[in-house]
CSV table of C-alpha atoms in Angstrom, one decimal:
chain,number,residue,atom,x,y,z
V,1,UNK,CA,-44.1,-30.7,15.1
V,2,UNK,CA,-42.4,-30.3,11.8
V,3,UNK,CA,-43.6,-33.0,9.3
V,4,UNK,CA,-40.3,-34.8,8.9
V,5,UNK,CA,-40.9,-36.0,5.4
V,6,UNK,CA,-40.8,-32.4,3.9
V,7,UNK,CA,-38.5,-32.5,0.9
V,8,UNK,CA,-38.8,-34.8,-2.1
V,9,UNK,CA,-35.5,-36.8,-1.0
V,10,UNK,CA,-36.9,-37.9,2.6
V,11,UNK,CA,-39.9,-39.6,0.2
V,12,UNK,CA,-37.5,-41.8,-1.8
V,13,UNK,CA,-37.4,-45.5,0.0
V,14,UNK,CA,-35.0,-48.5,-0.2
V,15,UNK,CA,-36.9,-49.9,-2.8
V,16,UNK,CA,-37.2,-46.6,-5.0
V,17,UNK,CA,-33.6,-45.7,-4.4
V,18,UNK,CA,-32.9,-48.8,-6.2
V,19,UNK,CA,-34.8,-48.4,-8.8
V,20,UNK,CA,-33.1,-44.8,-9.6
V,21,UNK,CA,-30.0,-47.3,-9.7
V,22,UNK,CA,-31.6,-49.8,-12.2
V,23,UNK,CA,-32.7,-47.1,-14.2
V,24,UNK,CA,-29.4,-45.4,-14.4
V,25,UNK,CA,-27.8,-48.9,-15.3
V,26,UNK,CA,-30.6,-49.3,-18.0
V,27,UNK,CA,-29.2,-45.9,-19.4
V,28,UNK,CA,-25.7,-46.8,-19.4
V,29,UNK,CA,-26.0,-50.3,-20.7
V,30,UNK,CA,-28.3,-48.7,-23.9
V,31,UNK,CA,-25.6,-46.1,-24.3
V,32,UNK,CA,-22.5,-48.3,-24.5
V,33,UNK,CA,-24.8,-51.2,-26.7
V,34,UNK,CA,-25.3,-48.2,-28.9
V,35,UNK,CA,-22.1,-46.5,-29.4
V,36,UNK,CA,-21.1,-47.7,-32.6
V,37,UNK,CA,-24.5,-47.3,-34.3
V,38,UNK,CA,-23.9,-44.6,-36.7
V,39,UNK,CA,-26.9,-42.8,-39.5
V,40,UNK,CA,-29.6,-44.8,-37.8
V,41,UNK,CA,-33.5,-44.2,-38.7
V,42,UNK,CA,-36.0,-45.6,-36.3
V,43,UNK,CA,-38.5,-47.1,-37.6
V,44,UNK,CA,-41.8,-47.4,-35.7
V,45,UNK,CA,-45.3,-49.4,-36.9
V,46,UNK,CA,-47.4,-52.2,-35.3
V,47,UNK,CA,-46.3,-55.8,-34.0
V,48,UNK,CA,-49.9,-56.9,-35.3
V,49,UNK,CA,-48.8,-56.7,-38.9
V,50,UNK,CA,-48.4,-60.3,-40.5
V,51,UNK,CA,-45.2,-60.9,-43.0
V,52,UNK,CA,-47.8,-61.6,-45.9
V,53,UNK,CA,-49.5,-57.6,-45.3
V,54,UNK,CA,-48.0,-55.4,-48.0
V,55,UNK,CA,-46.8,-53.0,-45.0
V,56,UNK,CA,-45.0,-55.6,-43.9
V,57,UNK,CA,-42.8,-56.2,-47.9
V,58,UNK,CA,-43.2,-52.4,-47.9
V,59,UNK,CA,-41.6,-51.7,-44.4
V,60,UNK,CA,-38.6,-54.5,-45.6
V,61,UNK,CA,-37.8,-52.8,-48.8
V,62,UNK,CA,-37.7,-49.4,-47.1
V,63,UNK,CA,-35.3,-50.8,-44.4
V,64,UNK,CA,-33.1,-52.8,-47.0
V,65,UNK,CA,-32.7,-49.2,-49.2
V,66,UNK,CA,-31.5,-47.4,-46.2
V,67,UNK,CA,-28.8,-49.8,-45.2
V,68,UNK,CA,-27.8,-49.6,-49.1
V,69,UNK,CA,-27.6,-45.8,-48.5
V,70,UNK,CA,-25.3,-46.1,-46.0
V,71,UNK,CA,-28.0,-45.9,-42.9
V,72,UNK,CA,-28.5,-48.2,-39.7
V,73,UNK,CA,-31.9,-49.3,-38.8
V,74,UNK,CA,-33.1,-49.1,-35.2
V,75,UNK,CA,-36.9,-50.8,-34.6
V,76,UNK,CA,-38.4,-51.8,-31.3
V,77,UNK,CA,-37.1,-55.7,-32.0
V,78,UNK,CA,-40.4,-57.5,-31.7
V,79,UNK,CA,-42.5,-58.9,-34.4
V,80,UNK,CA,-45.0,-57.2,-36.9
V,81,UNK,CA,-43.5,-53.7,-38.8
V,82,UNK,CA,-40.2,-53.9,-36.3
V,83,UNK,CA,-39.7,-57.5,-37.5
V,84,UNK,CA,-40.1,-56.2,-41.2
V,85,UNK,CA,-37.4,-53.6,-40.4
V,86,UNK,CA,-34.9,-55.9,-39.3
V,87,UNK,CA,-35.5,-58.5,-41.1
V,88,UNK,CA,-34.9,-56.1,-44.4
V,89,UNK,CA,-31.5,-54.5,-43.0
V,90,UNK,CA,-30.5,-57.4,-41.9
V,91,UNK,CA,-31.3,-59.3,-45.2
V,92,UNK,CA,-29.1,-55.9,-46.8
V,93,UNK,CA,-25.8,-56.8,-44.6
V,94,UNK,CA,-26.7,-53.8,-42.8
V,95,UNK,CA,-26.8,-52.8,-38.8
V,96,UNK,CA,-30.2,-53.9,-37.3
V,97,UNK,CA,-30.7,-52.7,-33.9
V,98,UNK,CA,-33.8,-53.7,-31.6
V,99,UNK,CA,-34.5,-51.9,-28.7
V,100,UNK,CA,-36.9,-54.4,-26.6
V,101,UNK,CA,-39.4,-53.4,-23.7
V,102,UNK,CA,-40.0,-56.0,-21.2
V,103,UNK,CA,-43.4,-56.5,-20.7
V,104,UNK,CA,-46.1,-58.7,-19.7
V,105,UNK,CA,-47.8,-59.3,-22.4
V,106,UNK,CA,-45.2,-58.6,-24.5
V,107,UNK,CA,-43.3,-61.6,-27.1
V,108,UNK,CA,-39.6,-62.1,-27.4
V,109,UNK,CA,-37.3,-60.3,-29.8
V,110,UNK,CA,-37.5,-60.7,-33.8
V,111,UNK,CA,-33.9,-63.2,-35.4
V,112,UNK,CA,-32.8,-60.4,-37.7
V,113,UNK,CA,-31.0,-58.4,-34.8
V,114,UNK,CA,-27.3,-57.8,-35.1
V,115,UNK,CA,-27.8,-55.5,-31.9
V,116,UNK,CA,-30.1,-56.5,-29.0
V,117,UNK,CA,-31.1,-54.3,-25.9
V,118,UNK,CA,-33.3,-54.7,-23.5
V,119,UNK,CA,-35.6,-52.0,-21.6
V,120,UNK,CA,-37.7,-52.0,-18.4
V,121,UNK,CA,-38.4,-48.2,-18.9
V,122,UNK,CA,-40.2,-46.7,-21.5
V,123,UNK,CA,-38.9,-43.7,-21.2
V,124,UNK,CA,-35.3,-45.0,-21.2
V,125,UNK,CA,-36.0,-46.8,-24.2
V,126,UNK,CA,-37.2,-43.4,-26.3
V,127,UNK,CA,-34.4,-41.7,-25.2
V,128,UNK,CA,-32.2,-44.4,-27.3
V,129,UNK,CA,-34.7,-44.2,-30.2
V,130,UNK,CA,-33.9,-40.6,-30.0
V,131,UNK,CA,-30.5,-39.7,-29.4
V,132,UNK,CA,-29.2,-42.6,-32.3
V,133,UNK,CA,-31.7,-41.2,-34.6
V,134,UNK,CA,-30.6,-39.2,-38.0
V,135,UNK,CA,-34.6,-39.9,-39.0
V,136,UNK,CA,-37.6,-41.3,-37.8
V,137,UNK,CA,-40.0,-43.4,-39.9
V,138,UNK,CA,-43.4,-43.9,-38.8
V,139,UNK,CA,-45.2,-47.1,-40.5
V,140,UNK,CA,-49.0,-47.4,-39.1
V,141,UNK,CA,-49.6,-48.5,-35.9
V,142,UNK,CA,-51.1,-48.3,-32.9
V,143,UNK,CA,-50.3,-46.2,-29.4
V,144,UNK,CA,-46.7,-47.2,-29.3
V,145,UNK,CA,-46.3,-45.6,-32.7
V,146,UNK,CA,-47.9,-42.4,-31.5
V,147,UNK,CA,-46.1,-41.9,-28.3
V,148,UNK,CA,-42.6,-42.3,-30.5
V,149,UNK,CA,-43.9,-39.6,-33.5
V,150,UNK,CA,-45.2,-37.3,-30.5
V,151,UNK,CA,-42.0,-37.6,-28.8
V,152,UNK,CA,-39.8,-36.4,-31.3
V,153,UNK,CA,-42.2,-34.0,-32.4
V,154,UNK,CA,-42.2,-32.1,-29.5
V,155,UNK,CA,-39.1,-32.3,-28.7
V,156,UNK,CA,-37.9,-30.9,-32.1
V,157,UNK,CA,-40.8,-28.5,-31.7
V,158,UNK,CA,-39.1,-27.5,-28.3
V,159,UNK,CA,-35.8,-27.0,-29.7
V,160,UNK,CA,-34.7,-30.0,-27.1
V,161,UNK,CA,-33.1,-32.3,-29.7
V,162,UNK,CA,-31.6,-31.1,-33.7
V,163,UNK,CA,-34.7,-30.9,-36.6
V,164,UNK,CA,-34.5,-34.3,-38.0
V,165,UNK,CA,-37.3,-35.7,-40.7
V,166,UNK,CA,-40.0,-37.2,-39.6
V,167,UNK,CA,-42.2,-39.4,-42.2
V,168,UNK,CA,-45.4,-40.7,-42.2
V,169,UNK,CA,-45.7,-43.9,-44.3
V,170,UNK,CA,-49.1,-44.1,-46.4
V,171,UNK,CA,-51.1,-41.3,-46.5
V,172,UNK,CA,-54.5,-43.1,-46.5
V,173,UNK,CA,-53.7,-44.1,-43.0
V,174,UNK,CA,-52.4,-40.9,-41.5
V,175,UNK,CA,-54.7,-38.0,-43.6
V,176,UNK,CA,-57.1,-38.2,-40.9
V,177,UNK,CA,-54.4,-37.2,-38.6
V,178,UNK,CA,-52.9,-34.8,-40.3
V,179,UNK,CA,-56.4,-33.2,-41.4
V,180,UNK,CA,-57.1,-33.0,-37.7
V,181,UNK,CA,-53.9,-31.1,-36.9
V,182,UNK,CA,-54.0,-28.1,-39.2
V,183,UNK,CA,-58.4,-27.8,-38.8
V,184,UNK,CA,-58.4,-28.1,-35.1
V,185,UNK,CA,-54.9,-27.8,-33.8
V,186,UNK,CA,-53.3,-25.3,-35.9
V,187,UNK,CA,-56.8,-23.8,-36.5
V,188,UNK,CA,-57.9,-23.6,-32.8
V,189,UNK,CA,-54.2,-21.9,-32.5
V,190,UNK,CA,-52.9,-25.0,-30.3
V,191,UNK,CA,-49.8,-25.1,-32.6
V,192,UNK,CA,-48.5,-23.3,-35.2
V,193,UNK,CA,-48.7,-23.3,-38.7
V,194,UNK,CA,-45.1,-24.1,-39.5
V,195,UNK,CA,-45.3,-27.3,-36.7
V,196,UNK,CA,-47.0,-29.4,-39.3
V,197,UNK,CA,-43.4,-28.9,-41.4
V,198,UNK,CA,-42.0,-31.0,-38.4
V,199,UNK,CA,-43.3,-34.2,-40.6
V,200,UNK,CA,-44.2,-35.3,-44.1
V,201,UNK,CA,-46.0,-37.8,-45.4
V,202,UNK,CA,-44.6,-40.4,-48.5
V,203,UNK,CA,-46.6,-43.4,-50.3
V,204,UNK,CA,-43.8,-45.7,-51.3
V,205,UNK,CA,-40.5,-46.7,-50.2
V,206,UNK,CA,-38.3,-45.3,-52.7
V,207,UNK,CA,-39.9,-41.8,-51.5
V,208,UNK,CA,-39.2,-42.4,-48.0
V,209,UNK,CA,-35.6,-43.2,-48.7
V,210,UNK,CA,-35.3,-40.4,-51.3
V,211,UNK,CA,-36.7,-37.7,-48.9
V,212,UNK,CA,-34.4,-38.9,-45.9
V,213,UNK,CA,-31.0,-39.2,-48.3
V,214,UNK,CA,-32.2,-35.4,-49.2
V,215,UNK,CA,-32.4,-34.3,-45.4
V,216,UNK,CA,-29.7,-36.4,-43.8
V,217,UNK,CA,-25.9,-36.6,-45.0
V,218,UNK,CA,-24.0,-39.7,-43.9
């Protein structure tokens, strides 16, 4: 006898069917909270920083300089480097957009928001990052930060989205990174040499806003 369950649909339950429908409300509700956002840069770093950390006046002043150049800012909307963000485009009269996961362990949603969504779905949630960003920012941080700068790299790398900068904030905390790509990636021949032009790195805020203004016209 024929196993009935044979094709991928006749797996799906009740309960997973709905979720396709939550997820596909989650996508729609992030694309109609974001339709007005125009010349955003997400910025990405940790929630762990605290406001008196010099990444965290840093991570203002480069948020309040992009609002002045005409650019929305687009963080995660929970504390640390996304607070820092938003509180500095906000602070600028500018458009501060938080994109907030739900999670257990997670805290509520920084006050400098002039645009609030909520997520469930990580991978819902990087899809808004990505398809309202004209740049991406990368402050340190931990794993979250890395699954947002791999994300957009590969997908630039894959030709799945437009070449958009990419910068690294601080080079004493990403050199070690970026040493490791070109001696073992690029060196092992993993990626190519011209993949590591995907990203730069800058060391104060007035060169992250210059190099974006450079690459992005609003």
């Amino acid at each position: 006898m024929a196993d009935k369950k044979q094709f991928l649909i006749d797996e799906l339950s009740m309960r997973e069917s709905w979720r396709l429908f939550k997820i596909m409300a989650e996508v729609v509700d992030g694309f109609d909270a974001m339709s007005e956002i125009d010349n955003g840069v997400s910025i990405f770093g940790s929630a762990r920083v605290a406001p008196e950390d010099p990444l965290f006046k840093d991570t203002e002043e480069i948020a309040a300089k992009l609002v002045q150049a005409g650019f929305s800012v687009i963080s995660g909307g929970g504390p640390g480097l996304m607070k820092a963000a938003n509180k500095g485009a906000f602070e600028a009269g500018g458009e501060s957009v938080g994109l907030h996961i739900h999670l257990p362990f997670e805290q509520a949603t920084n006050e400098y928001l002039t645009t609030k969504v909520d997520f469930r779905y990580f991978f819902v949630r990087k899809l808004m990052f990505v398809k309202y960003a004209t740049a991406y920012v990368a402050m340190p941080g931990g794993f979250g930060t890395m699954d947002e700068l791999f994300e957009a790299l590969v997908l630039i790398q894959t030709r799945r989205i437009k070449h958009f900068p990419i910068v690294l904030y601080k080079s004493d905390y990403w050199s070690g990174l970026v040493d490791w790509l070109k001696t073992r990636m690029v060196a092992d021949g993993f990626a190519g040499p011209g993949d590591l032009d995907l990203l730069t790195v800058r060391d104060t805020p007035d060169e992250v806003v210059s190099y974006i203004k450079r690459h992005v016209i609003v």
